[in-house]
Amino acid sequence: MKNATTIRTMLVLLATVFTMGYTRAAEPFRKSNNAHAAIERELEHALSRHVIFPVMERGNDMTGEVVVSFVVNREGRLEVLSCESENKELEQYVLRKLALVDVGENPDGIWKTTHVRFVFRPETA
């Protein structure tokens, strides 16, 4: 009887020792990404709506590429960090259009830098 109690005690201690390294801590609190996902969707929608091929600029050559880097501020407006293009008129056109973009309030403030390459070429039929 004493041996059985001793063996049970030893087994409990042994099981405790082996399982101590495997205890799981509580998961960290994760903030919902729904707000960021909504801002990203709205940003994509606003860029598609505002930055289009400049059809009305007939007198100028408005073809080429514009590479832009920007962030979204607390008010939901774009803050352009850099804008580069060989076609300076096209670059100014893109900057004017980006100034119109408003993705709504961004309570977290400035977040990740977004890099976009706009390619302006007329469509072929």
N, CA and C atoms as an extended XYZ file, in Angstrom:
375
Properties=species:S:1:pos:R:3:atomname:S:1:resname:S:1:resid:I:1 pbc="F F F"
N         0.817       -1.184        0.000 N   MET     1
C         0.000        0.000        0.000 CA  MET     1
C         0.862        1.249        0.000 C   MET     1
N         1.916        1.228        0.819 N   LYS     2
C         2.803        2.380        0.876 CA  LYS     2
C         3.527        2.541       -0.454 C   LYS     2
N         3.892        1.412       -1.071 N   ASN     3
C         4.558        1.465       -2.376 CA  ASN     3
C         3.632        2.035       -3.443 C   ASN     3
N         2.354        1.697       -3.399 N   ALA     4
C         1.388        2.197       -4.387 CA  ALA     4
C         1.231        3.702       -4.252 C   ALA     4
N         1.163        4.204       -3.037 N   THR     5
C         1.042        5.643       -2.810 CA  THR     5
C         2.301        6.357       -3.269 C   THR     5
N         3.441        5.778       -2.989 N   THR     6
C         4.712        6.363       -3.409 CA  THR     6
C         4.810        6.388       -4.931 C   THR     6
N         4.396        5.307       -5.554 N   ILE     7
C         4.453        5.242       -7.023 CA  ILE     7
C         3.505        6.278       -7.638 C   ILE     7
N         2.294        6.402       -7.079 N   ARG     8
C         1.352        7.406       -7.594 CA  ARG     8
C         1.909        8.814       -7.430 C   ARG     8
N         2.486        9.095       -6.293 N   THR     9
C         3.074       10.412       -6.044 CA  THR     9
C         4.199       10.684       -7.028 C   THR     9
N         5.041        9.695       -7.254 N   MET    10
C         6.154        9.855       -8.196 CA  MET    10
C         5.638       10.077       -9.620 C   MET    10
N         4.584        9.353      -10.005 N   LEU    11
C         4.013        9.521      -11.341 CA  LEU    11
C         3.415       10.922      -11.520 C   LEU    11
N         2.739       11.424      -10.493 N   VAL    12
C         2.170       12.776      -10.559 CA  VAL    12
C         3.288       13.803      -10.679 C   VAL    12
N         4.339       13.645       -9.885 N   LEU    13
C         5.475       14.573       -9.968 CA  LEU    13
C         6.154       14.487      -11.331 C   LEU    13
N         6.327       13.292      -11.837 N   LEU    14
C         6.951       13.096      -13.142 CA  LEU    14
C         6.096       13.716      -14.252 C   LEU    14
N         4.789       13.505      -14.192 N   ALA    15
C         3.884       14.094      -15.188 CA  ALA    15
C         3.915       15.616      -15.107 C   ALA    15
N         3.980       16.143      -13.895 N   THR    16
C         4.047       17.594      -13.719 CA  THR    16
C         5.320       18.155      -14.330 C   THR    16
N         6.437       17.501      -14.097 N   VAL    17
C         7.721       17.958      -14.640 CA  VAL    17
C         7.691       17.951      -16.163 C   VAL    17
N         7.156       16.889      -16.755 N   PHE    18
C         7.137       16.787      -18.219 CA  PHE    18
C         6.163       17.766      -18.871 C   PHE    18
N         5.093       18.112      -18.195 N   THR    19
C         4.104       19.007      -18.805 CA  THR    19
C         4.346       20.474      -18.487 C   THR    19
N         5.252       20.786      -17.598 N   MET    20
C         5.493       22.193      -17.251 CA  MET    20
C         5.981       22.996      -18.449 C   MET    20
N         6.799       22.405      -19.279 N   GLY    21
C         7.321       23.127      -20.431 CA  GLY    21
C         6.290       23.327      -21.523 C   GLY    21
N         5.148       22.665      -21.412 N   TYR    22
C         4.142       22.729      -22.466 CA  TYR    22
C         2.919       23.541      -22.093 C   TYR    22
N         2.950       24.211      -20.971 N   THR    23
C         1.789       25.016      -20.614 CA  THR    23
C         1.702       26.201      -21.558 C   THR    23
N         0.501       26.559      -21.935 N   ARG    24
C         0.296       27.638      -22.891 CA  ARG    24
C        -0.088       28.900      -22.149 C   ARG    24
N         0.532       29.969      -22.537 N   ALA    25
C         0.171       31.267      -21.978 CA  ALA    25
C        -1.063       31.776      -22.707 C   ALA    25
N        -1.685       32.767      -22.135 N   ALA    26
C        -2.848       33.368      -22.788 CA  ALA    26
C        -2.403       34.055      -24.073 C   ALA    26
N        -3.250       34.009      -25.075 N   GLU    27
C        -2.943       34.663      -26.346 CA  GLU    27
C        -2.902       36.174      -26.137 C   GLU    27
N        -1.990       36.867      -26.817 N   PRO    28
C        -1.960       38.325      -26.687 CA  PRO    28
C        -3.209       38.935      -27.309 C   PRO    28
N        -3.587       40.076      -26.804 N   PHE    29
C        -4.750       40.772      -27.342 CA  PHE    29
C        -4.414       41.294      -28.726 C   PHE    29
N        -5.197       40.914      -29.688 N   ARG    30
C        -4.964       41.355      -31.063 CA  ARG    30
C        -6.045       42.350      -31.443 C   ARG    30
N        -5.574       43.496      -31.915 N   LYS    31
C        -6.504       44.529      -32.342 CA  LYS    31
C        -7.115       44.120      -33.677 C   LYS    31
N        -8.338       44.430      -33.854 N   SER    32
C        -9.037       44.071      -35.084 CA  SER    32
C        -8.421       44.785      -36.281 C   SER    32
N        -8.206       44.045      -37.357 N   ASN    33
C        -7.663       44.623      -38.583 CA  ASN    33
C        -8.768       45.115      -39.503 C   ASN    33
N       -10.009       45.069      -39.046 N   ASN    34
C       -11.117       45.489      -39.890 CA  ASN    34
C       -10.999       46.946      -40.291 C   ASN    34
N       -10.542       47.812      -39.379 N   ALA    35
C       -10.412       49.233      -39.701 CA  ALA    35
C        -9.364       49.433      -40.790 C   ALA    35
N        -8.232       48.744      -40.666 N   HIS    36
C        -7.186       48.875      -41.686 CA  HIS    36
C        -7.648       48.310      -43.023 C   HIS    36
N        -8.348       47.203      -42.986 N   ALA    37
C        -8.842       46.606      -44.231 CA  ALA    37
C        -9.836       47.535      -44.912 C   ALA    37
N       -10.689       48.186      -44.129 N   ALA    38
C       -11.660       49.119      -44.702 CA  ALA    38
C       -10.953       50.316      -45.324 C   ALA    38
N        -9.919       50.820      -44.663 N   ILE    39
C        -9.168       51.954      -45.209 CA  ILE    39
C        -8.458       51.540      -46.488 C   ILE    39
N        -7.882       50.351      -46.505 N   GLU    40
C        -7.197       49.884      -47.714 CA  GLU    40
C        -8.166       49.722      -48.879 C   GLU    40
N        -9.359       49.191      -48.602 N   ARG    41
C       -10.370       49.063      -49.667 CA  ARG    41
C       -10.795       50.433      -50.178 C   ARG    41
N       -11.022       51.363      -49.265 N   GLU    42
C       -11.429       52.710      -49.657 CA  GLU    42
C       -10.318       53.405      -50.432 C   GLU    42
N        -9.069       53.186      -50.035 N   LEU    43
C        -7.937       53.771      -50.751 CA  LEU    43
C        -7.884       53.248      -52.183 C   LEU    43
N        -8.019       51.946      -52.337 N   GLU    44
C        -7.992       51.359      -53.676 CA  GLU    44
C        -9.139       51.897      -54.532 C   GLU    44
N       -10.306       52.014      -53.936 N   HIS    45
C       -11.471       52.538      -54.655 CA  HIS    45
C       -11.252       54.002      -55.053 C   HIS    45
N       -10.729       54.811      -54.133 N   ALA    46
C       -10.503       56.233      -54.413 CA  ALA    46
C        -9.442       56.423      -55.492 C   ALA    46
N        -8.382       55.618      -55.463 N   LEU    47
C        -7.350       55.730      -56.499 CA  LEU    47
C        -7.928       55.374      -57.865 C   LEU    47
N        -8.746       54.341      -57.918 N   SER    48
C        -9.368       53.945      -59.186 CA  SER    48
C       -10.321       55.021      -59.699 C   SER    48
N       -10.969       55.706      -58.785 N   ARG    49
C       -11.938       56.732      -59.161 CA  ARG    49
C       -11.259       58.025      -59.618 C   ARG    49
N       -10.182       58.425      -58.960 N   HIS    50
C        -9.570       59.728      -59.241 CA  HIS    50
C        -8.434       59.683      -60.257 C   HIS    50
N        -7.586       58.687      -60.170 N   VAL    51
C        -6.401       58.650      -61.039 CA  VAL    51
C        -6.733       57.792      -62.256 C   VAL    51
N        -7.169       58.471      -63.310 N   ILE    52
C        -7.542       57.806      -64.556 CA  ILE    52
C        -6.726       58.405      -65.691 C   ILE    52
N        -6.778       57.773      -66.851 N   PHE    53
C        -6.039       58.292      -68.002 CA  PHE    53
C        -6.552       59.695      -68.330 C   PHE    53
N        -5.649       60.664      -68.436 N   PRO    54
C        -6.052       62.063      -68.668 CA  PRO    54
C        -6.500       62.316      -70.108 C   PRO    54
N        -7.710       61.934      -70.425 N   VAL    55
C        -8.248       62.071      -71.780 CA  VAL    55
C        -8.377       63.539      -72.179 C   VAL    55
N        -8.722       64.398      -71.247 N   MET    56
C        -8.980       65.806      -71.552 CA  MET    56
C        -7.707       66.603      -71.840 C   MET    56
N        -6.560       66.065      -71.566 N   GLU    57
C        -5.289       66.757      -71.791 CA  GLU    57
C        -4.798       66.468      -73.206 C   GLU    57
N        -5.540       66.877      -74.207 N   ARG    58
C        -5.233       66.516      -75.588 CA  ARG    58
C        -3.981       67.183      -76.130 C   ARG    58
N        -3.701       68.387      -75.717 N   GLY    59
C        -2.557       69.109      -76.265 CA  GLY    59
C        -1.221       68.596      -75.764 C   GLY    59
N        -1.219       67.844      -74.698 N   ASN    60
C         0.026       67.389      -74.078 CA  ASN    60
C         0.192       65.883      -74.238 C   ASN    60
N         1.432       65.455      -74.228 N   ASP    61
C         1.716       64.015      -74.225 CA  ASP    61
C         1.553       63.525      -72.793 C   ASP    61
N         0.477       62.814      -72.524 N   MET    62
C         0.195       62.355      -71.167 CA  MET    62
C         0.348       60.842      -71.073 C   MET    62
N         1.429       60.332      -71.639 N   THR    63
C         1.728       58.911      -71.515 CA  THR    63
C         3.012       58.758      -70.719 C   THR    63
N         3.150       57.629      -70.077 N   GLY    64
C         4.352       57.350      -69.305 CA  GLY    64
C         4.018       56.708      -67.975 C   GLY    64
N         5.008       56.699      -67.099 N   GLU    65
C         4.857       56.091      -65.780 CA  GLU    65
C         5.117       57.127      -64.701 C   GLU    65
N         4.396       56.989      -63.602 N   VAL    66
C         4.600       57.838      -62.431 CA  VAL    66
C         4.705       56.909      -61.227 C   VAL    66
N         5.793       57.031      -60.480 N   VAL    67
C         6.004       56.219      -59.278 CA  VAL    67
C         5.790       57.125      -58.070 C   VAL    67
N         4.859       56.728      -57.205 N   VAL    68
C         4.469       57.560      -56.067 CA  VAL    68
C         4.583       56.755      -54.775 C   VAL    68
N         5.048       57.418      -53.715 N   SER    69
C         5.043       56.843      -52.365 CA  SER    69
C         4.256       57.793      -51.478 C   SER    69
N         3.345       57.252      -50.668 N   PHE    70
C         2.533       58.107      -49.808 CA  PHE    70
C         2.089       57.351      -48.566 C   PHE    70
N         1.585       58.114      -47.591 N   VAL    71
C         0.972       57.561      -46.384 CA  VAL    71
C        -0.392       58.221      -46.217 C   VAL    71
N        -1.246       57.620      -45.400 N   VAL    72
C        -2.557       58.185      -45.092 CA  VAL    72
C        -2.476       58.812      -43.708 C   VAL    72
N        -2.837       60.111      -43.592 N   ASN    73
C        -2.764       60.782      -42.296 CA  ASN    73
C        -4.046       60.558      -41.491 C   ASN    73
N        -4.149       61.179      -40.315 N   ARG    74
C        -5.300       60.977      -39.424 CA  ARG    74
C        -6.624       61.405      -40.057 C   ARG    74
N        -6.580       62.417      -40.906 N   GLU    75
C        -7.801       62.908      -41.548 CA  GLU    75
C        -8.208       62.055      -42.744 C   GLU    75
N        -7.376       61.088      -43.115 N   GLY    76
C        -7.692       60.234      -44.250 CA  GLY    76
C        -7.216       60.789      -45.578 C   GLY    76
N        -6.380       61.807      -45.526 N   ARG    77
C        -5.826       62.401      -46.744 CA  ARG    77
C        -4.452       61.796      -47.008 C   ARG    77
N        -4.044       61.825      -48.269 N   LEU    78
C        -2.742       61.272      -48.639 CA  LEU    78
C        -1.654       62.317      -48.462 C   LEU    78
N        -0.561       61.906      -47.853 N   GLU    79
C         0.638       62.738      -47.765 CA  GLU    79
C         1.674       62.097      -48.673 C   GLU    79
N         1.954       62.763      -49.788 N   VAL    80
C         2.873       62.215      -50.781 CA  VAL    80
C         4.300       62.399      -50.281 C   VAL    80
N         5.041       61.303      -50.221 N   LEU    81
C         6.438       61.339      -49.790 CA  LEU    81
C         7.369       61.547      -50.981 C   LEU    81
N         7.047       60.911      -52.097 N   SER    82
C         7.844       61.103      -53.314 CA  SER    82
C         6.973       60.832      -54.527 C   SER    82
N         7.309       61.516      -55.616 N   CYS    83
C         6.584       61.356      -56.874 CA  CYS    83
C         7.591       61.595      -57.987 C   CYS    83
N         7.797       60.584      -58.822 N   GLU    84
C         8.817       60.684      -59.866 CA  GLU    84
C         8.274       60.208      -61.204 C   GLU    84
N         8.601       60.983      -62.244 N   SER    85
C         8.245       60.609      -63.603 CA  SER    85
C         9.120       61.401      -64.559 C   SER    85
N         9.393       60.827      -65.715 N   GLU    86
C        10.118       61.565      -66.745 CA  GLU    86
C         9.219       62.632      -67.352 C   GLU    86
N         7.914       62.404      -67.359 N   ASN    87
C         6.938       63.347      -67.895 CA  ASN    87
C         6.436       64.222      -66.740 C   ASN    87
N         6.952       65.438      -66.627 N   LYS    88
C         6.630       66.318      -65.495 CA  LYS    88
C         5.170       66.758      -65.502 C   LYS    88
N         4.570       66.928      -66.681 N   GLU    89
C         3.147       67.287      -66.741 CA  GLU    89
C         2.288       66.148      -66.200 C   GLU    89
N         2.646       64.934      -66.531 N   LEU    90
C         1.933       63.763      -66.025 CA  LEU    90
C         2.119       63.635      -64.514 C   LEU    90
N         3.312       63.929      -64.043 N   GLU    91
C         3.592       63.903      -62.601 CA  GLU    91
C         2.702       64.902      -61.865 C   GLU    91
N         2.580       66.127      -62.403 N   GLN    92
C         1.731       67.145      -61.778 CA  GLN    92
C         0.255       66.738      -61.809 C   GLN    92
N        -0.157       66.102      -62.894 N   TYR    93
C        -1.531       65.607      -63.004 CA  TYR    93
C        -1.819       64.597      -61.884 C   TYR    93
N        -0.918       63.653      -61.690 N   VAL    94
C        -1.106       62.635      -60.645 CA  VAL    94
C        -1.137       63.283      -59.266 C   VAL    94
N        -0.265       64.246      -59.008 N   LEU    95
C        -0.263       64.930      -57.709 CA  LEU    95
C        -1.584       65.659      -57.465 C   LEU    95
N        -2.127       66.304      -58.510 N   ARG    96
C        -3.422       66.984      -58.363 CA  ARG    96
C        -4.527       65.981      -58.036 C   ARG    96
N        -4.499       64.838      -58.693 N   LYS    97
C        -5.526       63.825      -58.457 CA  LYS    97
C        -5.391       63.190      -57.073 C   LYS    97
N        -4.162       62.968      -56.619 N   LEU    98
C        -3.957       62.384      -55.289 CA  LEU    98
C        -4.410       63.342      -54.188 C   LEU    98
N        -4.348       64.643      -54.457 N   ALA    99
C        -4.808       65.625      -53.475 CA  ALA    99
C        -6.321       65.524      -53.260 C   ALA    99
N        -7.048       64.952      -54.211 N   LEU   100
C        -8.503       64.796      -54.101 CA  LEU   100
C        -8.910       63.571      -53.287 C   LEU   100
N        -7.992       62.651      -53.078 N   VAL   101
C        -8.316       61.383      -52.413 CA  VAL   101
C        -8.555       61.611      -50.921 C   VAL   101
N        -9.690       61.088      -50.446 N   ASP   102
C       -10.036       61.134      -49.025 CA  ASP   102
C       -10.623       59.775      -48.664 C   ASP   102
N        -9.926       59.017      -47.830 N   VAL   103
C       -10.376       57.662      -47.483 CA  VAL   103
C       -11.151       57.622      -46.172 C   VAL   103
N       -11.469       58.763      -45.621 N   GLY   104
C       -12.194       58.806      -44.357 CA  GLY   104
C       -11.233       58.849      -43.186 C   GLY   104
N       -11.778       59.056      -42.030 N   GLU   105
C       -10.965       59.226      -40.828 CA  GLU   105
C       -10.095       58.006      -40.556 C   GLU   105
N        -8.858       58.284      -40.154 N   ASN   106
C        -7.884       57.234      -39.844 CA  ASN   106
C        -7.407       57.453      -38.412 C   ASN   106
N        -8.130       56.952      -37.413 N   PRO   107
C        -7.813       57.257      -36.020 CA  PRO   107
C        -6.433       56.795      -35.567 C   PRO   107
N        -5.857       55.796      -36.220 N   ASP   108
C        -4.534       55.317      -35.823 CA  ASP   108
C        -3.425       56.225      -36.322 C   ASP   108
N        -3.750       57.178      -37.147 N   GLY   109
C        -2.731       58.085      -37.668 CA  GLY   109
C        -2.005       57.472      -38.846 C   GLY   109
N        -0.857       58.044      -39.139 N   ILE   110
C        -0.085       57.611      -40.298 CA  ILE   110
C         0.284       56.145      -40.153 C   ILE   110
N         0.063       55.392      -41.202 N   TRP   111
C         0.414       53.981      -41.196 CA  TRP   111
C         1.306       53.687      -42.365 C   TRP   111
N         1.419       52.467      -42.747 N   LYS   112
C         2.424       52.011      -43.698 CA  LYS   112
C         2.552       52.889      -44.941 C   LYS   112
N         3.756       52.948      -45.451 N   THR   113
C         4.019       53.666      -46.691 CA  THR   113
C         3.558       52.808      -47.858 C   THR   113
N         2.810       53.426      -48.756 N   THR   114
C         2.299       52.727      -49.934 CA  THR   114
C         3.066       53.201      -51.155 C   THR   114
N         3.505       52.272      -51.970 N   HIS   115
C         4.230       52.585      -53.205 CA  HIS   115
C         3.356       52.146      -54.377 C   HIS   115
N         3.106       53.072      -55.303 N   VAL   116
C         2.251       52.766      -56.450 CA  VAL   116
C         2.946       53.226      -57.724 C   VAL   116
N         2.847       52.411      -58.749 N   ARG   117
C         3.358       52.776      -60.075 CA  ARG   117
C         2.157       52.896      -61.006 C   ARG   117
N         1.880       54.130      -61.436 N   PHE   118
C         0.796       54.382      -62.380 CA  PHE   118
C         1.383       54.355      -63.782 C   PHE   118
N         0.768       53.589      -64.664 N   VAL   119
C         1.213       53.506      -66.057 CA  VAL   119
C         0.090       54.069      -66.925 C   VAL   119
N         0.404       55.127      -67.667 N   PHE   120
C        -0.577       55.776      -68.530 CA  PHE   120
C        -0.214       55.505      -69.982 C   PHE   120
N        -1.013       54.681      -70.611 N   ARG   121
C        -0.859       54.372      -72.030 CA  ARG   121
C        -2.265       54.298      -72.618 C   ARG   121
N        -2.466       54.822      -73.818 N   PRO   122
C        -3.803       54.700      -74.422 CA  PRO   122
C        -4.106       53.244      -74.754 C   PRO   122
N        -5.358       52.884      -74.614 N   GLU   123
C        -5.764       51.516      -74.937 CA  GLU   123
C        -5.807       51.342      -76.445 C   GLU   123
N        -5.435       50.173      -76.895 N   THR   124
C        -5.517       49.878      -78.321 CA  THR   124
C        -6.788       49.083      -78.578 C   THR   124
N        -7.399       49.348      -79.698 N   ALA   125
C        -8.678       48.698      -80.012 CA  ALA   125
C        -8.504       47.302      -80.516 C   ALA   125
